[in-house]
XYZ file of C-alpha atoms in Angstrom:
86
model
C 17.645 47.217 1.885
C 21.049 48.263 0.622
C 22.158 44.665 0.882
C 19.302 43.517 -1.397
C 20.091 46.190 -3.971
C 23.637 44.947 -4.040
C 22.564 41.457 -5.202
C 19.969 42.649 -7.718
C 20.594 41.562 -11.291
C 20.567 44.572 -13.578
C 19.119 44.232 -17.034
C 15.921 43.879 -18.984
C 14.933 40.463 -17.515
C 13.758 41.724 -14.152
C 10.125 40.848 -13.535
C 9.056 44.398 -12.686
C 10.333 45.610 -16.052
C 7.890 43.349 -17.920
C 4.472 44.548 -18.998
C 1.462 43.349 -17.011
C 0.217 41.132 -19.859
C 3.529 39.295 -19.999
C 3.595 38.888 -16.231
C 0.062 37.486 -16.246
C 0.974 35.023 -19.000
C 4.024 33.890 -17.047
C 1.940 33.415 -13.905
C -0.680 31.447 -15.837
C 2.019 29.292 -17.448
C 3.477 28.569 -13.998
C 0.040 27.569 -12.684
C -0.475 25.259 -15.674
C 2.986 23.735 -15.209
C 2.232 23.038 -11.545
C -1.115 21.523 -12.531
C 0.548 19.181 -15.032
C 3.242 18.269 -12.516
C 0.676 17.493 -9.816
C -1.406 15.402 -12.202
C 1.665 13.461 -13.282
C 2.596 12.675 -9.694
C -0.983 11.617 -8.932
C -1.076 9.340 -11.982
C 2.251 7.761 -11.027
C 1.016 7.149 -7.469
C -2.252 5.702 -8.824
C -0.306 3.181 -10.916
C 1.789 2.255 -7.878
C -1.336 1.706 -5.782
C -2.835 -0.428 -8.561
C 0.269 -2.642 -8.571
C 0.082 -3.066 -4.812
C -3.625 -3.941 -4.950
C -2.904 -6.601 -7.596
C -0.154 -8.043 -5.428
C -2.404 -8.141 -2.352
C -5.175 -9.746 -4.419
C -2.790 -12.486 -5.562
C -1.698 -13.154 -1.986
C -5.330 -13.245 -0.869
C -6.175 -15.792 -3.585
C -3.264 -17.981 -2.508
C -4.295 -17.737 1.140
C -7.870 -18.699 0.243
C -6.591 -21.755 -1.649
C -4.399 -22.778 1.296
C -7.258 -22.348 3.762
C -9.575 -24.375 1.544
C -6.971 -27.168 1.346
C -6.481 -27.015 5.112
C -10.237 -27.220 5.638
C -10.406 -30.242 3.318
C -7.606 -31.974 5.244
C -9.343 -31.272 8.554
C -12.644 -32.614 7.187
C -10.884 -35.790 5.981
C -9.203 -36.245 9.353
C -12.533 -35.809 11.111
C -14.130 -38.421 8.846
C -11.244 -40.828 9.481
C -11.559 -40.401 13.224
C -15.305 -40.970 12.984
C -14.777 -44.112 10.899
C -12.153 -45.403 13.337
C -14.533 -44.926 16.280
C -17.287 -47.009 14.684
């Protein structure tokens, strides 16, 4: 305990010297600050997820176009083979 008293900052800005109303306001302000900080982080992450979803959607559209083209080529090849057999 003596060690902790040695590092204590003397003066009027110690938390136990403040009135209860001031301490409650400080605690409420800290809770609000943490709430705003958490909401900001969540909003930033939401925007990042939205960007990734858009990127995946673009890749999926390109893959669908490639698969449709591949299916068309396979259908044409099948028709050519059928025509060559007859």
